């Protein structure tokens, strides 16, 4: 296989896809637009280095992923994720795991409920997909960047811990908190709610 | 003994976290036993596990579709600006 580049078609073919990907990872329109723009321009300048052993779309996506990783590396230098977790631990617990009668158990009024038929009817419906993305957008940034590395980018946990300088235990704290928040948000929109 | 029981049943946060780690096969034997017993007695955590798995499946579905059917559309204005810029450096 020998793939070629066709920069005149890049915007028509890949702008929506790369923008979607960047937006879901960054949760900010202007930042996503800037980073995708930067991706196209640096890809164009580096076109001589394209070896042709992958599709141009794969190549462009790889460049974008690098840029997003760089963006987060710089950002987290200023506000470490570990500190965020410490600062927010109590309020998270008080909200979700502080039943007055049974401390440490799910707070009754916010606990996950479910009836049997709910899962299969929702799972791949457009409404559910859209609501899930909407709830993803409401996630605190420190959780969002890790959660989307796993669920949008499909990076494995070891690599994420390396990229974000996280301990394995903090990684799971983050994924868990993010899931708890997502679940609560879905319930507010009527999914898996009584 | 009383402390152990309290830890077992009054720890939905830990149970939820372990149920996510279980999917990645990262539990020690002790953690597996804790989770197993907690889930037997805690419907909320069972529900959380089921909903969590549903969320995972939907994200996997969306990832498969993203390349062919991007969920978002970039603004035409921005795309035009990009076309201009690419044309400019191509000249
Ligand atoms: Zn529980």
CSV table of C-alpha atoms and ligand atoms in Angstrom, one decimal:
chain,number,residue,atom,x,y,z
A,1,UNK,CA,0.0,0.0,0.0
A,2,UNK,CA,1.2,3.4,-0.8
A,3,UNK,CA,-0.9,6.3,0.2
A,4,UNK,CA,-0.6,9.8,-1.1
A,5,UNK,CA,-1.5,13.2,0.3
A,6,UNK,CA,-4.1,15.5,-1.3
A,7,UNK,CA,-4.0,18.7,0.7
A,8,UNK,CA,-6.5,20.4,-1.6
A,9,UNK,CA,-9.2,18.1,-0.3
A,10,UNK,CA,-8.2,18.1,3.4
A,11,UNK,CA,-10.7,20.6,4.6
A,12,UNK,CA,-13.7,19.1,2.8
A,13,UNK,CA,-12.8,15.6,3.8
A,14,UNK,CA,-11.5,15.9,7.4
A,15,UNK,CA,-12.3,19.2,8.9
A,16,UNK,CA,-15.6,18.1,10.6
A,17,UNK,CA,-14.0,14.9,11.8
A,18,UNK,CA,-10.9,16.5,13.2
A,19,UNK,CA,-12.9,19.3,14.7
A,20,UNK,CA,-15.3,16.8,16.3
A,21,UNK,CA,-12.5,14.9,17.8
A,22,UNK,CA,-10.7,18.0,19.1
A,23,UNK,CA,-13.8,19.5,20.5
A,24,UNK,CA,-14.7,16.3,22.4
A,25,UNK,CA,-11.2,16.2,23.9
A,26,UNK,CA,-10.9,19.9,24.7
A,27,UNK,CA,-14.5,20.9,25.4
A,28,UNK,CA,-13.8,24.4,24.0
A,29,UNK,CA,-14.7,25.6,20.6
A,30,UNK,CA,-12.0,28.2,19.9
A,31,UNK,CA,-9.3,26.0,21.3
A,32,UNK,CA,-10.5,23.1,19.2
A,33,UNK,CA,-10.5,25.3,16.1
A,34,UNK,CA,-7.1,26.7,16.7
A,35,UNK,CA,-5.5,23.2,17.3
A,36,UNK,CA,-7.1,21.7,14.2
A,37,UNK,CA,-5.9,24.7,12.2
A,38,UNK,CA,-2.5,24.2,13.6
A,39,UNK,CA,-2.7,20.6,12.7
A,40,UNK,CA,-3.5,21.2,9.0
A,41,UNK,CA,-0.8,23.9,8.7
A,42,UNK,CA,2.0,21.8,10.3
A,43,UNK,CA,0.9,18.8,8.4
A,44,UNK,CA,1.2,20.7,5.2
A,45,UNK,CA,4.6,22.0,6.0
A,46,UNK,CA,5.8,18.5,7.0
A,47,UNK,CA,4.3,16.8,3.9
A,48,UNK,CA,7.7,15.8,2.7
A,49,UNK,CA,8.0,13.5,5.8
A,50,UNK,CA,4.8,11.6,4.9
A,51,UNK,CA,6.0,8.1,4.1
A,52,UNK,CA,2.8,6.8,2.6
A,53,UNK,CA,2.5,3.8,4.8
A,54,UNK,CA,-0.7,5.0,6.4
A,55,UNK,CA,-3.8,6.8,5.2
A,56,UNK,CA,-3.6,10.6,5.2
A,57,UNK,CA,-6.5,10.7,7.6
A,58,UNK,CA,-4.6,8.5,10.1
A,59,UNK,CA,-1.6,10.7,9.7
A,60,UNK,CA,-3.5,13.9,10.3
A,61,UNK,CA,-5.2,12.4,13.3
A,62,UNK,CA,-1.9,11.4,14.8
A,63,UNK,CA,-0.6,14.9,14.5
A,64,UNK,CA,-3.7,16.3,16.1
A,65,UNK,CA,-3.4,13.9,19.0
A,66,UNK,CA,0.2,15.0,19.6
A,67,UNK,CA,-0.9,18.6,19.7
A,68,UNK,CA,-3.7,17.9,22.2
A,69,UNK,CA,-1.2,15.9,24.4
A,70,UNK,CA,1.2,18.9,24.3
A,71,UNK,CA,-1.6,21.3,25.1
A,72,UNK,CA,-2.6,19.4,28.3
A,73,UNK,CA,1.0,18.8,29.4
A,74,UNK,CA,1.5,22.6,29.5
A,75,UNK,CA,-1.8,23.2,31.2
A,76,UNK,CA,-1.3,20.6,33.9
A,77,UNK,CA,2.2,22.0,34.8
A,78,UNK,CA,0.4,25.0,36.2
A,79,UNK,CA,-2.5,23.2,38.0
A,80,UNK,CA,-1.6,19.6,38.9
A,81,UNK,CA,-4.4,17.1,38.7
A,82,UNK,CA,-3.5,15.5,42.1
A,83,UNK,CA,-4.1,18.8,43.9
A,84,UNK,CA,-7.5,19.1,42.2
A,85,UNK,CA,-8.5,15.7,43.5
A,86,UNK,CA,-7.6,16.5,47.0
A,87,UNK,CA,-9.4,19.8,47.0
A,88,UNK,CA,-12.6,18.3,45.7
A,89,UNK,CA,-12.7,15.0,47.5
A,90,UNK,CA,-14.9,16.1,50.4
A,91,UNK,CA,-17.5,17.9,48.4
A,92,UNK,CA,-17.8,14.9,46.0
A,93,UNK,CA,-18.3,12.6,49.0
A,94,UNK,CA,-20.8,14.8,50.6
A,95,UNK,CA,-22.9,15.0,47.5
A,96,UNK,CA,-22.9,11.3,46.5
A,97,UNK,CA,-21.9,9.1,49.4
A,98,UNK,CA,-23.2,10.6,52.5
A,99,UNK,CA,-26.6,9.1,53.3
A,100,UNK,CA,-27.6,10.6,56.7
A,101,UNK,CA,-28.6,7.2,58.1
A,102,UNK,CA,-25.8,5.1,56.5
A,103,UNK,CA,-22.7,7.2,56.0
A,104,UNK,CA,-20.5,6.0,53.2
A,105,UNK,CA,-23.4,4.6,51.2
A,106,UNK,CA,-25.1,6.2,48.2
A,107,UNK,CA,-27.1,9.3,49.2
A,108,UNK,CA,-30.6,8.0,48.7
A,109,UNK,CA,-32.1,10.8,46.6
A,110,UNK,CA,-29.2,10.7,44.1
A,111,UNK,CA,-28.6,6.9,44.1
A,112,UNK,CA,-28.6,5.0,40.8
A,113,UNK,CA,-32.0,3.5,40.0
A,114,UNK,CA,-32.8,1.2,37.1
A,115,UNK,CA,-35.7,-0.8,35.7
A,116,UNK,CA,-35.0,-3.9,33.6
A,117,UNK,CA,-36.0,-2.6,30.2
A,118,UNK,CA,-34.1,0.7,30.4
A,119,UNK,CA,-30.6,-0.3,29.3
A,120,UNK,CA,-31.4,-2.1,26.0
A,121,UNK,CA,-33.8,0.6,24.8
A,122,UNK,CA,-31.4,3.4,25.3
A,123,UNK,CA,-28.0,2.1,24.6
A,124,UNK,CA,-27.3,3.2,21.0
A,125,UNK,CA,-30.2,5.6,20.5
A,126,UNK,CA,-29.3,9.0,19.0
A,127,UNK,CA,-31.0,10.7,22.0
A,128,UNK,CA,-28.8,8.8,24.4
A,129,UNK,CA,-25.6,9.4,22.4
A,130,UNK,CA,-26.3,13.1,22.2
A,131,UNK,CA,-27.2,13.5,25.9
A,132,UNK,CA,-24.1,11.6,26.9
A,133,UNK,CA,-22.0,14.1,24.9
A,134,UNK,CA,-23.9,16.9,26.4
A,135,UNK,CA,-23.2,15.6,29.9
A,136,UNK,CA,-19.6,15.0,29.0
A,137,UNK,CA,-19.4,18.7,28.2
A,138,UNK,CA,-20.4,19.6,31.8
A,139,UNK,CA,-17.6,17.6,33.4
A,140,UNK,CA,-15.0,19.5,35.4
A,141,UNK,CA,-11.9,20.0,33.1
A,142,UNK,CA,-9.5,18.0,35.2
A,143,UNK,CA,-11.7,14.9,35.0
A,144,UNK,CA,-12.7,15.6,31.4
A,145,UNK,CA,-9.2,15.4,30.0
A,146,UNK,CA,-8.5,12.0,31.5
A,147,UNK,CA,-12.0,10.6,30.9
A,148,UNK,CA,-12.0,11.6,27.2
A,149,UNK,CA,-8.4,10.2,26.7
A,150,UNK,CA,-10.0,6.9,27.7
A,151,UNK,CA,-13.5,7.1,26.1
A,152,UNK,CA,-13.0,9.3,23.1
A,153,UNK,CA,-9.4,8.4,22.2
A,154,UNK,CA,-9.5,4.8,23.5
A,155,UNK,CA,-6.0,5.1,25.0
A,156,UNK,CA,-5.2,2.4,27.4
A,157,UNK,CA,-4.9,3.2,31.1
A,158,UNK,CA,-1.1,2.7,31.4
A,159,UNK,CA,-0.5,5.1,28.6
A,160,UNK,CA,-2.8,7.7,30.1
A,161,UNK,CA,-1.0,7.4,33.5
A,162,UNK,CA,2.3,8.0,31.6
A,163,UNK,CA,1.0,10.9,29.5
A,164,UNK,CA,-0.6,12.7,32.4
A,165,UNK,CA,1.9,11.7,35.1
A,166,UNK,CA,-0.8,10.0,37.2
A,167,UNK,CA,-0.6,7.2,39.7
A,168,UNK,CA,-2.7,4.2,38.8
A,169,UNK,CA,-4.9,4.8,41.9
A,170,UNK,CA,-5.6,8.4,41.0
A,171,UNK,CA,-6.4,7.4,37.5
A,172,UNK,CA,-9.2,5.1,38.9
A,173,UNK,CA,-10.4,7.8,41.3
A,174,UNK,CA,-10.8,10.1,38.3
A,175,UNK,CA,-12.6,7.6,36.0
A,176,UNK,CA,-14.9,6.8,38.9
A,177,UNK,CA,-15.7,10.4,39.8
A,178,UNK,CA,-16.3,11.2,36.1
A,179,UNK,CA,-18.7,8.2,35.8
A,180,UNK,CA,-20.6,9.1,38.9
A,181,UNK,CA,-21.1,12.7,37.6
A,182,UNK,CA,-22.1,11.4,34.1
A,183,UNK,CA,-24.6,9.0,35.6
A,184,UNK,CA,-26.1,11.8,37.7
A,185,UNK,CA,-26.3,14.1,34.7
A,186,UNK,CA,-28.0,11.4,32.6
A,187,UNK,CA,-30.6,10.9,35.3
A,188,UNK,CA,-31.3,14.7,35.2
A,189,UNK,CA,-32.2,14.3,31.6
A,190,UNK,CA,-34.4,11.3,32.4
A,191,UNK,CA,-32.1,8.4,31.4
A,192,UNK,CA,-32.0,5.6,33.9
A,193,UNK,CA,-34.2,7.6,36.2
A,194,UNK,CA,-37.2,6.4,38.0
B,1,UNK,CA,-15.4,-7.7,63.0
B,2,UNK,CA,-17.8,-4.8,63.4
B,3,UNK,CA,-15.3,-2.5,61.6
B,4,UNK,CA,-14.9,-5.0,58.8
B,5,UNK,CA,-18.6,-5.2,58.3
B,6,UNK,CA,-18.9,-1.4,58.3
B,7,UNK,CA,-16.2,-1.2,55.7
B,8,UNK,CA,-17.9,-3.8,53.6
B,9,UNK,CA,-21.4,-2.2,53.5
B,10,UNK,CA,-20.8,1.4,54.0
B,11,UNK,CA,-18.4,2.0,51.2
B,12,UNK,CA,-20.2,2.5,48.0
B,13,UNK,CA,-17.5,4.8,46.7
B,14,UNK,CA,-14.9,2.1,47.0
B,15,UNK,CA,-17.3,-0.5,45.5
B,16,UNK,CA,-18.0,1.7,42.5
B,17,UNK,CA,-14.3,2.3,41.9
B,18,UNK,CA,-13.5,-1.4,42.2
B,19,UNK,CA,-16.3,-2.4,39.8
B,20,UNK,CA,-14.6,-0.1,37.2
B,21,UNK,CA,-11.2,-1.6,37.9
B,22,UNK,CA,-12.7,-5.1,37.6
B,23,UNK,CA,-13.4,-4.5,33.9
B,24,UNK,CA,-9.7,-3.8,33.5
B,25,UNK,CA,-8.9,-6.9,35.5
B,26,UNK,CA,-6.9,-5.0,38.1
B,27,UNK,CA,-8.4,-6.4,41.3
B,28,UNK,CA,-6.5,-8.3,44.0
B,29,UNK,CA,-8.2,-11.3,45.5
B,30,UNK,CA,-9.2,-9.3,48.6
B,31,UNK,CA,-10.7,-6.6,46.5
B,32,UNK,CA,-12.6,-9.2,44.4
B,33,UNK,CA,-14.1,-10.6,47.6
B,34,UNK,CA,-15.0,-7.2,49.0
B,35,UNK,CA,-16.8,-6.2,45.8
B,36,UNK,CA,-18.6,-9.5,45.4
B,37,UNK,CA,-20.1,-9.3,48.9
B,38,UNK,CA,-20.9,-5.6,48.7
B,39,UNK,CA,-22.7,-6.1,45.4
B,40,UNK,CA,-24.8,-8.9,46.8
B,41,UNK,CA,-26.2,-6.6,49.4
B,42,UNK,CA,-26.2,-3.2,47.6
B,43,UNK,CA,-28.7,-2.6,44.8
B,44,UNK,CA,-27.5,0.9,44.1
B,45,UNK,CA,-24.0,-0.3,43.3
B,46,UNK,CA,-25.3,-3.0,41.1
B,47,UNK,CA,-27.3,-0.4,39.2
B,48,UNK,CA,-24.3,1.8,39.0
B,49,UNK,CA,-22.3,-1.1,37.4
B,50,UNK,CA,-25.0,-1.8,34.8
B,51,UNK,CA,-25.4,1.9,33.9
B,52,UNK,CA,-21.6,2.3,33.7
B,53,UNK,CA,-21.3,-0.7,31.3
B,54,UNK,CA,-24.1,0.9,29.2
B,55,UNK,CA,-22.1,4.2,29.1
B,56,UNK,CA,-19.0,2.2,28.0
B,57,UNK,CA,-20.9,0.5,25.2
B,58,UNK,CA,-22.4,3.8,23.9
B,59,UNK,CA,-18.9,5.4,23.8
B,60,UNK,CA,-17.5,2.4,21.9
B,61,UNK,CA,-20.4,2.8,19.5
B,62,UNK,CA,-19.8,6.5,19.1
B,63,UNK,CA,-16.0,5.9,18.5
B,64,UNK,CA,-16.7,3.5,15.7
B,65,UNK,CA,-19.0,6.0,14.1
B,66,UNK,CA,-17.0,9.1,14.6
B,67,UNK,CA,-14.8,8.8,11.6
B,68,UNK,CA,-17.6,8.3,9.1
B,69,UNK,CA,-20.2,10.4,10.8
B,70,UNK,CA,-18.6,13.1,12.9
B,71,UNK,CA,-21.0,14.1,15.7
B,72,UNK,CA,-20.3,17.8,15.2
B,73,UNK,CA,-20.1,20.1,12.3
B,74,UNK,CA,-17.4,22.8,12.2
B,75,UNK,CA,-18.5,26.3,11.1
B,76,UNK,CA,-18.3,27.2,7.4
B,77,UNK,CA,-16.7,30.5,8.2
B,78,UNK,CA,-13.8,28.7,10.0
B,79,UNK,CA,-13.4,26.2,7.2
B,80,UNK,CA,-13.3,29.0,4.6
B,81,UNK,CA,-10.6,30.8,6.6
B,82,UNK,CA,-8.6,27.5,6.7
B,83,UNK,CA,-8.9,27.0,3.0
B,84,UNK,CA,-7.6,30.5,2.4
B,85,UNK,CA,-4.6,29.9,4.7
B,86,UNK,CA,-3.7,26.6,3.1
B,87,UNK,CA,-3.9,28.1,-0.3
B,88,UNK,CA,-1.7,31.0,0.8
B,89,UNK,CA,1.1,28.8,2.0
B,90,UNK,CA,0.7,26.6,-1.1
B,91,UNK,CA,1.4,29.4,-3.4
C,1,LIG,ZN1,-23.0,0.1,47.5
